[in-house]
Amino acid sequence: MTASDLISFARGAPSLDIIDVEGLKAAADAALTQDPGGALGYGTAIGYPPLRKLLAEQHGVAEEQVLVTNGSMQADAFLFDQLVTAGQPVVVERPTYDRTLLGLRERQADVRPVSLQTDGIDVEELAGLLEDGLRPTFAHIIPNFQNPAGYTLSLAKRKRLLELAEQYDFVIFEDDPYVKIRFAGQPLPTMLELDEGRGRVVYASSFSKTVAPGVRVGYIVGPAELVAKVRVRATNTYISPNMLAQAIVYRFCVDGGVDRSVATVNAALAERVETLCSALTKHLPEARFTAPEGGYFMWVELPDGVDVDVLLPAAEARGVTFVKGTDFLLDGGRSTLRLAYSGVRVDQIEEGVARLADAVRSLEG
Amino acid sequence: MTASDLISFARGAPSLDIIDVEGLKAAADAALTQDPGGALGYGTAIGYPPLRKLLAEQHGVAEEQVLVTNGSMQADAFLFDQLVTAGQPVVVERPTYDRTLLGLRERQADVRPVSLQTDGIDVEELAGLLEDGLRPTFAHIIPNFQNPAGYTLSLAKRKRLLELAEQYDFVIFEDDPYVKIRFAGQPLPTMLELDEGRGRVVYASSFSKTVAPGVRVGYIVGPAELVAKVRVRATNTYISPNMLAQAIVYRFCVDGGVDRSVATVNAALAERVETLCSALTKHLPEARFTAPEGGYFMWVELPDGVDVDVLLPAAEARGVTFVKGTDFLLDGGRSTLRLAYSGVRVDQIEEGVARLADAVRSLEG
C-alpha cells in the first residue's frame, strides 16, 4: 500500500478534473488586461469593488452590506470575532463542521448543539430550549447539503427559524458555501431572502466550490452596521484581501465561467453520489444514509457495535480513509462517519467502499 | 480642483507604470499550466510549497522556518498574536509605521518608542533603557528605508542590536518589505543573516514592492517552533492563504520577473527621489531631509512654527496631500511630514512640491 493507492473519502475538496483550469487562465488574462490597476493595487478591505457590486446585485442588497474576504473561513473568523462573547451561548447543529466548533471554542463560546434531522436542525428542540430560557447570541446553520451530514434545511424550518430568531432576538448565521452545488431537487430560498431585510441574518458563502478552493474567495452579506465593523477589523488585519484572485473570480463570473463550472461539478457529483449509494447498498447493506441532493458529503451510520476509532485505522490499513463522525460532535457519534465524494473519481468509489466494508468485517471477527 | 488633479504624496503604493502587468499575465498562464492542482487546490497554511522552498533557499534556512501569508501585514498580525502579551513592553522606532502602532495598541502592548536617527534606531538610548531595567518582549525594527522616515539601519547598529537582544533576552522583529528596493549605496546583511541561526530574529517581508501589492503575498522566517505556532493559528483562521496568487508569484520569481521588476522600480524611484530633493531645495529651502537610498518614503522636517494639522488642509486645498508625521508617533512631530514618492510620476513631483510650498507660505501670513 502506498499513499497514491489511498482512496480518500476524507477531504471536502473537488478533484482537479472538475475545475475549469482553461477558463481560469482566460479569466486571469482578461482581469489583468481590463483592470490591471484594480487587480494589482492595494485596494481596500471591502474586496474587489466590481465583485462586491455583483454579489450585492445577486443577493438583492446594498453594496454596503457585502464584504469579500480571503475565503469564507476568514469571513467566519471575522464574524465570530464580532459576535462571540466568551461564556455566552451559541447554537450549532449536531453534528456540525469541525472548524466551526473549533472557532467557537477558541473564543470560549458556550456551544449548545441542537439535533440535526434529515430536513435540518430540530426547530422544536430549539424552541424548547428557548422557552426554557436559552438566549443565544446566534445560531450557526449550514442550510444546504450540510457539512458533515449532507442534509438540507426544509422551507418550513427556514421560516420557523426566522420566527424564533425574531421572537427570542438572536441572529441566524447562515453559512452557505454549497448552495449552488445542487444536483437533485428544487432550490430553496435562503433565510437571508426570507428575512426581507429585517437584519436577522448574516450570510456567508464562497467560490471554493463553484470556481476552485485555491482562489480563496469568500464573502459575507449582513446588516451594514455589522459589515462596517468587520471592515475595520479586516483593514487592521491585512489592509485588503487578494485583489488579483478576486479580479480573476469576477471575470470568471461575468464571462459565464461560474455557471459552466457549476454545471460540470453538479453533473460529476450526481454521478458520484449514485455510485456511492449503490456501492454502499451492495457492500455495506447495514449502513444507514440519506442520499444528498447536493454538496460534497454524506453521513453514514453503522450499527452501534462499530467504533470508528477502531474502524479508521483498519480502513486506512486497507487503503481507504474518511473522517470520523465524532470529529463533528462534542459527544456521541461513535458509529458514524462522513464520506466526502467530491475528491474521488467514479472509478475509485466502488473499490473504496469495498475496502471500507472489508474493514468493517474485520472488526466483527 | 477635482480629485483627479490631486497630487498624492500620501500612499505608500507603486504607480501602475512600474508594475509588470504583461509579465504577470505570463506568470498566471504558466502557473495554471504547470501546476493547476497546486494553484487551485486548498493547500495548507504554510503557503504554496514551491514558493516556501524558494524563500527558504534565498534566506539560507530550513523550509520549516518559513510560512507564506496573505500579505506581510497578516504575517505581522499572526506574529503579534504570538508575541505580544497585554501590558508587556515592546520597543518600536520613533517614528514608526502607523499600522504597527495600531496593531500593538490593539493588543494592549506597553509600547516603548526609541528615537530613530538617520542611521537607524538609537541603540545607545535603547541600551540605557535596558540597563535601567526595561525587559521588552521584542523590538520591532524596519531596517531598510524605514517607513515613514526612509532611513536605513547601519551595519554597526545591526550588530549592536543583536548583542543587546542576546544580553537582555529579547527577540528582534525585523520587518523588511523594502530590502530589494535599493537604488543607491550598498546592500547590508539582514539581522536574520547576522544572527547565524541563534533564533534571536523573526523576519518578515513581502512581494508588494517587488511584484505588486494586489498579489497580497508576504512571509515570515523565524525559529521553527514559532513558525509552527503561527501555522496552527493560520490554519484556524483561513485554512490556507491564496494558492493562486502565490503560484503566480512563484512563477514570476523563477522566470526572472522579480529581478526585472526590481530593476524597473528602482530606476524609476531613483529618478523620483532626485526630482523630489531638487524640488524641495528650490521651493522649500527651509525643509530638512535625508535623501533615501531606497524604498518609498522621505521624512521632511519643517521649521518649528509649522503645524502639520494646519498645513495638511491648506495643502489639500491647493491640490497636494501627504501624511502628517504625527500619525507615526505617540507624541511630538508637529512639524514633520512623510512624503511618499512611489505613487507619483516625475512630471507631477515639482508641481506637487510647489503646491506644498505655497501651502507653507500661506501659514506664514
PDB file of C-alpha atoms in Angstrom, chain B residues 48-317:
ATOM      1  CA  TYR B  48       2.410  27.423  -1.778  1.00  0.00           C
ATOM      2  CA  PRO B  49       5.162  24.821  -1.161  1.00  0.00           C
ATOM      3  CA  PRO B  50       7.462  25.717  -4.105  1.00  0.00           C
ATOM      4  CA  LEU B  51       7.423  29.399  -3.076  1.00  0.00           C
ATOM      5  CA  ARG B  52       8.152  28.478   0.524  1.00  0.00           C
ATOM      6  CA  LYS B  53      11.074  26.316  -0.633  1.00  0.00           C
ATOM      7  CA  LEU B  54      12.446  29.124  -2.804  1.00  0.00           C
ATOM      8  CA  LEU B  55      12.265  31.607   0.086  1.00  0.00           C
ATOM      9  CA  ALA B  56      13.970  29.136   2.431  1.00  0.00           C
ATOM     10  CA  GLU B  57      16.796  28.771  -0.086  1.00  0.00           C
ATOM     11  CA  GLN B  58      17.093  32.530  -0.554  1.00  0.00           C
ATOM     12  CA  HIS B  59      17.372  33.070   3.187  1.00  0.00           C
ATOM     13  CA  GLY B  60      19.525  30.005   3.832  1.00  0.00           C
ATOM     14  CA  VAL B  61      17.124  28.469   6.323  1.00  0.00           C
ATOM     15  CA  ALA B  62      15.123  25.235   6.640  1.00  0.00           C
ATOM     16  CA  GLU B  63      11.681  25.173   4.986  1.00  0.00           C
ATOM     17  CA  GLU B  64      10.115  24.671   8.430  1.00  0.00           C
ATOM     18  CA  GLN B  65      11.282  28.178   9.275  1.00  0.00           C
ATOM     19  CA  VAL B  66       9.207  29.827   6.532  1.00  0.00           C
ATOM     20  CA  LEU B  67       5.471  30.495   6.266  1.00  0.00           C
ATOM     21  CA  VAL B  68       3.900  32.419   3.389  1.00  0.00           C
ATOM     22  CA  THR B  69       0.902  34.622   4.205  1.00  0.00           C
ATOM     23  CA  ASN B  70      -1.760  36.864   2.647  1.00  0.00           C
ATOM     24  CA  GLY B  71       0.489  39.945   2.648  1.00  0.00           C
ATOM     25  CA  SER B  72       3.045  40.809   5.300  1.00  0.00           C
ATOM     26  CA  MET B  73       0.578  42.712   7.461  1.00  0.00           C
ATOM     27  CA  GLN B  74      -1.259  39.435   8.006  1.00  0.00           C
ATOM     28  CA  ALA B  75       2.143  37.976   8.942  1.00  0.00           C
ATOM     29  CA  ASP B  76       2.653  40.819  11.427  1.00  0.00           C
ATOM     30  CA  ALA B  77      -0.812  40.179  12.891  1.00  0.00           C
ATOM     31  CA  PHE B  78      -0.056  36.483  13.405  1.00  0.00           C
ATOM     32  CA  LEU B  79       3.310  37.291  14.982  1.00  0.00           C
ATOM     33  CA  PHE B  80       1.826  39.930  17.253  1.00  0.00           C
ATOM     34  CA  ASP B  81      -0.812  37.392  18.322  1.00  0.00           C
ATOM     35  CA  GLN B  82       2.021  35.050  19.336  1.00  0.00           C
ATOM     36  CA  LEU B  83       4.488  37.517  20.788  1.00  0.00           C
ATOM     37  CA  VAL B  84       2.503  40.327  22.394  1.00  0.00           C
ATOM     38  CA  THR B  85       1.224  39.968  25.941  1.00  0.00           C
ATOM     39  CA  ALA B  86      -1.028  42.743  27.222  1.00  0.00           C
ATOM     40  CA  GLY B  87       0.896  45.095  29.477  1.00  0.00           C
ATOM     41  CA  GLN B  88       4.327  43.784  28.447  1.00  0.00           C
ATOM     42  CA  PRO B  89       6.792  46.229  26.882  1.00  0.00           C
ATOM     43  CA  VAL B  90       7.592  46.248  23.158  1.00  0.00           C
ATOM     44  CA  VAL B  91      10.243  48.529  21.640  1.00  0.00           C
ATOM     45  CA  VAL B  92       9.415  50.404  18.438  1.00  0.00           C
ATOM     46  CA  GLU B  93      11.221  53.015  16.420  1.00  0.00           C
ATOM     47  CA  ARG B  94      10.161  56.619  16.844  1.00  0.00           C
ATOM     48  CA  PRO B  95       8.606  57.361  14.336  1.00  0.00           C
ATOM     49  CA  THR B  96       7.345  54.030  13.025  1.00  0.00           C
ATOM     50  CA  TYR B  97       4.715  52.589  10.668  1.00  0.00           C
ATOM     51  CA  ASP B  98       1.284  53.682  11.878  1.00  0.00           C
ATOM     52  CA  ARG B  99      -0.278  50.236  11.373  1.00  0.00           C
ATOM     53  CA  THR B 100       2.421  48.710  13.577  1.00  0.00           C
ATOM     54  CA  LEU B 101       1.489  51.111  16.356  1.00  0.00           C
ATOM     55  CA  LEU B 102      -2.185  50.289  15.845  1.00  0.00           C
ATOM     56  CA  GLY B 103      -1.586  46.514  15.905  1.00  0.00           C
ATOM     57  CA  LEU B 104       0.447  46.772  19.110  1.00  0.00           C
ATOM     58  CA  ARG B 105      -2.032  49.040  20.822  1.00  0.00           C
ATOM     59  CA  GLU B 106      -4.984  46.813  19.844  1.00  0.00           C
ATOM     60  CA  ARG B 107      -3.191  44.025  21.708  1.00  0.00           C
ATOM     61  CA  GLN B 108      -2.509  46.336  24.662  1.00  0.00           C
ATOM     62  CA  ALA B 109       1.267  46.156  24.430  1.00  0.00           C
ATOM     63  CA  ASP B 110       3.221  48.669  26.523  1.00  0.00           C
ATOM     64  CA  VAL B 111       4.697  50.481  23.516  1.00  0.00           C
ATOM     65  CA  ARG B 112       8.171  51.967  24.151  1.00  0.00           C
ATOM     66  CA  PRO B 113       9.373  54.228  21.331  1.00  0.00           C
ATOM     67  CA  VAL B 114      13.120  54.715  20.902  1.00  0.00           C
ATOM     68  CA  SER B 115      14.489  57.572  18.786  1.00  0.00           C
ATOM     69  CA  LEU B 116      15.241  56.907  15.156  1.00  0.00           C
ATOM     70  CA  GLN B 117      18.378  58.541  13.723  1.00  0.00           C
ATOM     71  CA  THR B 118      19.398  58.808  10.084  1.00  0.00           C
ATOM     72  CA  ASP B 119      21.423  55.589  10.533  1.00  0.00           C
ATOM     73  CA  GLY B 120      18.633  53.785  12.374  1.00  0.00           C
ATOM     74  CA  ILE B 121      17.336  53.313  15.906  1.00  0.00           C
ATOM     75  CA  ASP B 122      19.421  54.958  18.640  1.00  0.00           C
ATOM     76  CA  VAL B 123      20.984  51.810  20.052  1.00  0.00           C
ATOM     77  CA  GLU B 124      22.614  53.637  22.961  1.00  0.00           C
ATOM     78  CA  GLU B 125      19.283  55.105  24.032  1.00  0.00           C
ATOM     79  CA  LEU B 126      17.923  51.558  23.895  1.00  0.00           C
ATOM     80  CA  ALA B 127      20.929  50.222  25.828  1.00  0.00           C
ATOM     81  CA  GLY B 128      20.265  52.830  28.522  1.00  0.00           C
ATOM     82  CA  LEU B 129      16.645  51.760  28.858  1.00  0.00           C
ATOM     83  CA  LEU B 130      17.704  48.117  29.087  1.00  0.00           C
ATOM     84  CA  GLU B 131      20.300  48.967  31.730  1.00  0.00           C
ATOM     85  CA  ASP B 132      17.577  50.754  33.652  1.00  0.00           C
ATOM     86  CA  GLY B 133      15.553  47.569  33.709  1.00  0.00           C
ATOM     87  CA  LEU B 134      13.367  47.584  30.564  1.00  0.00           C
ATOM     88  CA  ARG B 135      12.714  43.978  29.500  1.00  0.00           C
ATOM     89  CA  PRO B 136      10.897  44.087  26.156  1.00  0.00           C
ATOM     90  CA  THR B 137       9.338  41.006  24.582  1.00  0.00           C
ATOM     91  CA  PHE B 138      10.677  42.179  21.252  1.00  0.00           C
ATOM     92  CA  ALA B 139      11.974  45.190  19.355  1.00  0.00           C
ATOM     93  CA  HIS B 140      10.167  45.973  16.091  1.00  0.00           C
ATOM     94  CA  ILE B 141      12.695  47.289  13.569  1.00  0.00           C
ATOM     95  CA  ILE B 142      12.242  48.314   9.920  1.00  0.00           C
ATOM     96  CA  PRO B 143      15.909  48.156   8.926  1.00  0.00           C
ATOM     97  CA  ASN B 144      15.872  49.334   5.324  1.00  0.00           C
ATOM     98  CA  PHE B 145      14.369  52.607   4.027  1.00  0.00           C
ATOM     99  CA  GLN B 146      12.170  52.774   7.070  1.00  0.00           C
ATOM    100  CA  ASN B 147       8.508  53.678   6.865  1.00  0.00           C
ATOM    101  CA  PRO B 148       7.954  56.583   7.446  1.00  0.00           C
ATOM    102  CA  ALA B 149      11.482  58.001   7.666  1.00  0.00           C
ATOM    103  CA  GLY B 150      13.289  56.414   4.732  1.00  0.00           C
ATOM    104  CA  TYR B 151      16.375  55.860   6.947  1.00  0.00           C
ATOM    105  CA  THR B 152      18.483  52.678   6.929  1.00  0.00           C
ATOM    106  CA  LEU B 153      19.978  50.889   9.923  1.00  0.00           C
ATOM    107  CA  SER B 154      23.805  50.825   9.723  1.00  0.00           C
ATOM    108  CA  LEU B 155      25.780  47.600   9.897  1.00  0.00           C
ATOM    109  CA  ALA B 156      27.329  48.578  13.236  1.00  0.00           C
ATOM    110  CA  LYS B 157      23.888  49.167  14.714  1.00  0.00           C
ATOM    111  CA  ARG B 158      22.561  45.864  13.339  1.00  0.00           C
ATOM    112  CA  LYS B 159      25.356  44.093  15.193  1.00  0.00           C
ATOM    113  CA  ARG B 160      24.825  46.110  18.361  1.00  0.00           C
ATOM    114  CA  LEU B 161      21.095  45.323  18.340  1.00  0.00           C
ATOM    115  CA  LEU B 162      21.842  41.622  18.126  1.00  0.00           C
ATOM    116  CA  GLU B 163      24.257  41.924  21.067  1.00  0.00           C
ATOM    117  CA  LEU B 164      21.606  43.671  23.124  1.00  0.00           C
ATOM    118  CA  ALA B 165      18.991  41.075  22.151  1.00  0.00           C
ATOM    119  CA  GLU B 166      21.346  38.334  23.315  1.00  0.00           C
ATOM    120  CA  GLN B 167      22.316  40.119  26.510  1.00  0.00           C
ATOM    121  CA  TYR B 168      18.790  41.090  27.539  1.00  0.00           C
ATOM    122  CA  ASP B 169      16.941  38.119  26.024  1.00  0.00           C
ATOM    123  CA  PHE B 170      14.529  39.744  23.611  1.00  0.00           C
ATOM    124  CA  VAL B 171      13.509  38.991  20.034  1.00  0.00           C
ATOM    125  CA  ILE B 172      14.233  41.304  17.100  1.00  0.00           C
ATOM    126  CA  PHE B 173      11.248  41.550  14.775  1.00  0.00           C
ATOM    127  CA  GLU B 174      12.963  42.530  11.509  1.00  0.00           C
ATOM    128  CA  ASP B 175      10.206  43.947   9.322  1.00  0.00           C
ATOM    129  CA  ASP B 176      11.835  44.272   5.917  1.00  0.00           C
ATOM    130  CA  PRO B 177       9.453  44.812   2.978  1.00  0.00           C
ATOM    131  CA  TYR B 178      11.687  47.342   1.225  1.00  0.00           C
ATOM    132  CA  VAL B 179      15.014  45.470   1.266  1.00  0.00           C
ATOM    133  CA  LYS B 180      15.186  44.944  -2.512  1.00  0.00           C
ATOM    134  CA  ILE B 181      14.100  48.483  -3.333  1.00  0.00           C
ATOM    135  CA  ARG B 182      17.632  49.882  -3.036  1.00  0.00           C
ATOM    136  CA  PHE B 183      18.639  52.360  -5.749  1.00  0.00           C
ATOM    137  CA  ALA B 184      21.754  53.856  -4.139  1.00  0.00           C
ATOM    138  CA  GLY B 185      24.510  52.679  -1.778  1.00  0.00           C
ATOM    139  CA  GLN B 186      25.434  49.135  -0.866  1.00  0.00           C
ATOM    140  CA  PRO B 187      23.153  46.371   0.451  1.00  0.00           C
ATOM    141  CA  LEU B 188      23.677  45.376   4.062  1.00  0.00           C
ATOM    142  CA  PRO B 189      23.248  41.927   5.586  1.00  0.00           C
ATOM    143  CA  THR B 190      19.943  41.320   7.339  1.00  0.00           C
ATOM    144  CA  MET B 191      19.941  40.781  11.095  1.00  0.00           C
ATOM    145  CA  LEU B 192      18.473  37.361  10.295  1.00  0.00           C
ATOM    146  CA  GLU B 193      21.722  36.540   8.471  1.00  0.00           C
ATOM    147  CA  LEU B 194      23.963  38.134  11.098  1.00  0.00           C
ATOM    148  CA  ASP B 195      22.189  36.129  13.822  1.00  0.00           C
ATOM    149  CA  GLU B 196      23.506  32.929  12.203  1.00  0.00           C
ATOM    150  CA  GLY B 197      20.637  30.733  13.358  1.00  0.00           C
ATOM    151  CA  ARG B 198      20.692  31.671  17.049  1.00  0.00           C
ATOM    152  CA  GLY B 199      16.940  32.281  16.881  1.00  0.00           C
ATOM    153  CA  ARG B 200      17.022  35.907  18.058  1.00  0.00           C
ATOM    154  CA  VAL B 201      15.365  37.244  14.881  1.00  0.00           C
ATOM    155  CA  VAL B 202      11.929  36.882  13.335  1.00  0.00           C
ATOM    156  CA  TYR B 203      11.991  38.265   9.816  1.00  0.00           C
ATOM    157  CA  ALA B 204       9.033  39.396   7.686  1.00  0.00           C
ATOM    158  CA  SER B 205       8.961  40.578   4.087  1.00  0.00           C
ATOM    159  CA  SER B 206       6.621  40.884   1.149  1.00  0.00           C
ATOM    160  CA  PHE B 207       6.218  40.868  -2.621  1.00  0.00           C
ATOM    161  CA  SER B 208       4.063  44.010  -2.558  1.00  0.00           C
ATOM    162  CA  LYS B 209       7.005  46.193  -3.573  1.00  0.00           C
ATOM    163  CA  THR B 210       8.760  43.760  -5.924  1.00  0.00           C
ATOM    164  CA  VAL B 211       5.735  42.293  -7.753  1.00  0.00           C
ATOM    165  CA  ALA B 212       2.548  44.235  -6.882  1.00  0.00           C
ATOM    166  CA  PRO B 213       0.506  44.985  -3.751  1.00  0.00           C
ATOM    167  CA  GLY B 214      -2.643  43.308  -5.123  1.00  0.00           C
ATOM    168  CA  VAL B 215      -0.994  39.869  -5.071  1.00  0.00           C
ATOM    169  CA  ARG B 216      -1.023  40.120  -1.232  1.00  0.00           C
ATOM    170  CA  VAL B 217       1.894  37.785  -0.694  1.00  0.00           C
ATOM    171  CA  GLY B 218       4.089  38.195   2.372  1.00  0.00           C
ATOM    172  CA  TYR B 219       6.088  35.796   4.505  1.00  0.00           C
ATOM    173  CA  ILE B 220       7.874  35.216   7.768  1.00  0.00           C
ATOM    174  CA  VAL B 221      11.153  33.496   8.553  1.00  0.00           C
ATOM    175  CA  GLY B 222      11.862  32.543  12.139  1.00  0.00           C
ATOM    176  CA  PRO B 223      12.588  29.790  14.621  1.00  0.00           C
ATOM    177  CA  ALA B 224      10.797  26.582  13.541  1.00  0.00           C
ATOM    178  CA  GLU B 225       8.922  26.374  16.846  1.00  0.00           C
ATOM    179  CA  LEU B 226       7.444  29.865  16.470  1.00  0.00           C
ATOM    180  CA  VAL B 227       6.590  29.263  12.813  1.00  0.00           C
ATOM    181  CA  ALA B 228       4.785  26.042  13.810  1.00  0.00           C
ATOM    182  CA  LYS B 229       2.641  28.028  16.262  1.00  0.00           C
ATOM    183  CA  VAL B 230       1.804  30.616  13.611  1.00  0.00           C
ATOM    184  CA  ARG B 231       0.916  27.778  11.260  1.00  0.00           C
ATOM    185  CA  VAL B 232      -1.726  26.477  13.687  1.00  0.00           C
ATOM    186  CA  ARG B 233      -3.144  29.970  14.050  1.00  0.00           C
ATOM    187  CA  ALA B 234      -3.191  30.438  10.253  1.00  0.00           C
ATOM    188  CA  THR B 235      -4.907  27.084   9.695  1.00  0.00           C
ATOM    189  CA  ASN B 236      -7.621  28.004  12.177  1.00  0.00           C
ATOM    190  CA  THR B 237      -8.080  31.409  10.577  1.00  0.00           C
ATOM    191  CA  TYR B 238      -8.219  30.641   6.839  1.00  0.00           C
ATOM    192  CA  ILE B 239      -7.138  27.005   6.200  1.00  0.00           C
ATOM    193  CA  SER B 240      -4.630  28.227   3.618  1.00  0.00           C
ATOM    194  CA  PRO B 241      -3.541  31.540   2.114  1.00  0.00           C
ATOM    195  CA  ASN B 242      -4.076  32.381  -1.546  1.00  0.00           C
ATOM    196  CA  MET B 243      -2.600  29.494  -3.512  1.00  0.00           C
ATOM    197  CA  LEU B 244      -3.391  31.015  -6.919  1.00  0.00           C
ATOM    198  CA  ALA B 245      -1.643  34.316  -6.197  1.00  0.00           C
ATOM    199  CA  GLN B 246       1.303  32.544  -4.572  1.00  0.00           C
ATOM    200  CA  ALA B 247       1.678  30.184  -7.528  1.00  0.00           C
ATOM    201  CA  ILE B 248       1.692  33.215  -9.851  1.00  0.00           C
ATOM    202  CA  VAL B 249       4.301  34.997  -7.713  1.00  0.00           C
ATOM    203  CA  TYR B 250       6.396  31.816  -7.675  1.00  0.00           C
ATOM    204  CA  ARG B 251       6.389  31.590 -11.494  1.00  0.00           C
ATOM    205  CA  PHE B 252       7.130  35.307 -11.719  1.00  0.00           C
ATOM    206  CA  CYS B 253      10.161  34.736  -9.436  1.00  0.00           C
ATOM    207  CA  VAL B 254      11.615  31.716 -11.187  1.00  0.00           C
ATOM    208  CA  ASP B 255      11.082  33.181 -14.646  1.00  0.00           C
ATOM    209  CA  GLY B 256      13.130  36.261 -13.690  1.00  0.00           C
ATOM    210  CA  GLY B 257      10.173  38.606 -13.312  1.00  0.00           C
ATOM    211  CA  VAL B 258      11.086  39.821  -9.845  1.00  0.00           C
ATOM    212  CA  ASP B 259      14.610  40.769 -10.869  1.00  0.00           C
ATOM    213  CA  ARG B 260      13.330  42.644 -13.922  1.00  0.00           C
ATOM    214  CA  SER B 261      10.636  44.287 -11.862  1.00  0.00           C
ATOM    215  CA  VAL B 262      13.085  45.404  -9.164  1.00  0.00           C
ATOM    216  CA  ALA B 263      15.321  46.959 -11.844  1.00  0.00           C
ATOM    217  CA  THR B 264      12.366  48.878 -13.281  1.00  0.00           C
ATOM    218  CA  VAL B 265      11.087  50.024  -9.903  1.00  0.00           C
ATOM    219  CA  ASN B 266      14.498  51.083  -8.622  1.00  0.00           C
ATOM    220  CA  ALA B 267      15.360  53.088 -11.748  1.00  0.00           C
ATOM    221  CA  ALA B 268      12.034  54.895 -11.537  1.00  0.00           C
ATOM    222  CA  LEU B 269      12.247  55.590  -7.809  1.00  0.00           C
ATOM    223  CA  ALA B 270      15.841  56.875  -8.056  1.00  0.00           C
ATOM    224  CA  GLU B 271      14.679  59.435 -10.582  1.00  0.00           C
ATOM    225  CA  ARG B 272      11.681  60.391  -8.439  1.00  0.00           C
ATOM    226  CA  VAL B 273      13.835  60.916  -5.339  1.00  0.00           C
ATOM    227  CA  GLU B 274      16.270  63.072  -7.267  1.00  0.00           C
ATOM    228  CA  THR B 275      13.422  65.177  -8.620  1.00  0.00           C
ATOM    229  CA  LEU B 276      11.810  65.434  -5.199  1.00  0.00           C
ATOM    230  CA  CYS B 277      15.027  66.551  -3.491  1.00  0.00           C
ATOM    231  CA  SER B 278      15.705  69.155  -6.176  1.00  0.00           C
ATOM    232  CA  ALA B 279      12.183  70.485  -5.973  1.00  0.00           C
ATOM    233  CA  LEU B 280      12.314  70.768  -2.191  1.00  0.00           C
ATOM    234  CA  THR B 281      15.659  72.579  -2.331  1.00  0.00           C
ATOM    235  CA  LYS B 282      14.217  75.000  -4.858  1.00  0.00           C
ATOM    236  CA  HIS B 283      10.728  75.630  -3.394  1.00  0.00           C
ATOM    237  CA  LEU B 284      11.132  74.837   0.307  1.00  0.00           C
ATOM    238  CA  PRO B 285      14.784  75.542   1.167  1.00  0.00           C
ATOM    239  CA  GLU B 286      13.958  75.541   4.895  1.00  0.00           C
ATOM    240  CA  ALA B 287      12.904  71.857   4.741  1.00  0.00           C
ATOM    241  CA  ARG B 288      15.319  69.352   6.280  1.00  0.00           C
ATOM    242  CA  PHE B 289      15.543  65.814   4.932  1.00  0.00           C
ATOM    243  CA  THR B 290      17.952  62.946   4.152  1.00  0.00           C
ATOM    244  CA  ALA B 291      17.740  61.596   0.611  1.00  0.00           C
ATOM    245  CA  PRO B 292      16.811  57.907   0.961  1.00  0.00           C
ATOM    246  CA  GLU B 293      18.882  55.180  -0.709  1.00  0.00           C
ATOM    247  CA  GLY B 294      15.792  53.107  -1.382  1.00  0.00           C
ATOM    248  CA  GLY B 295      12.187  52.462  -0.518  1.00  0.00           C
ATOM    249  CA  TYR B 296       9.126  54.626  -0.929  1.00  0.00           C
ATOM    250  CA  PHE B 297       9.370  57.366   1.689  1.00  0.00           C
ATOM    251  CA  MET B 298      11.139  60.540   2.704  1.00  0.00           C
ATOM    252  CA  TRP B 299      10.761  62.247   6.068  1.00  0.00           C
ATOM    253  CA  VAL B 300      10.701  66.048   5.982  1.00  0.00           C
ATOM    254  CA  GLU B 301      11.116  68.364   8.952  1.00  0.00           C
ATOM    255  CA  LEU B 302       9.787  71.878   8.606  1.00  0.00           C
ATOM    256  CA  PRO B 303      10.614  74.784  10.925  1.00  0.00           C
ATOM    257  CA  ASP B 304       9.038  74.517  14.407  1.00  0.00           C
ATOM    258  CA  GLY B 305       6.366  77.107  13.704  1.00  0.00           C
ATOM    259  CA  VAL B 306       4.696  74.958  11.030  1.00  0.00           C
ATOM    260  CA  ASP B 307       1.818  72.870  12.414  1.00  0.00           C
ATOM    261  CA  VAL B 308       1.014  69.925  10.143  1.00  0.00           C
ATOM    262  CA  ASP B 309      -2.577  69.853  11.396  1.00  0.00           C
ATOM    263  CA  VAL B 310      -2.995  73.282   9.802  1.00  0.00           C
ATOM    264  CA  LEU B 311      -0.680  72.592   6.866  1.00  0.00           C
ATOM    265  CA  LEU B 312      -2.483  69.465   5.639  1.00  0.00           C
ATOM    266  CA  PRO B 313      -5.858  71.103   4.867  1.00  0.00           C
ATOM    267  CA  ALA B 314      -4.041  74.099   3.343  1.00  0.00           C
ATOM    268  CA  ALA B 315      -2.078  71.695   1.124  1.00  0.00           C
ATOM    269  CA  GLU B 316      -5.166  69.713   0.134  1.00  0.00           C
ATOM    270  CA  ALA B 317      -6.941  72.936  -0.774  1.00  0.00           C
TER     271      ALA B 317
END
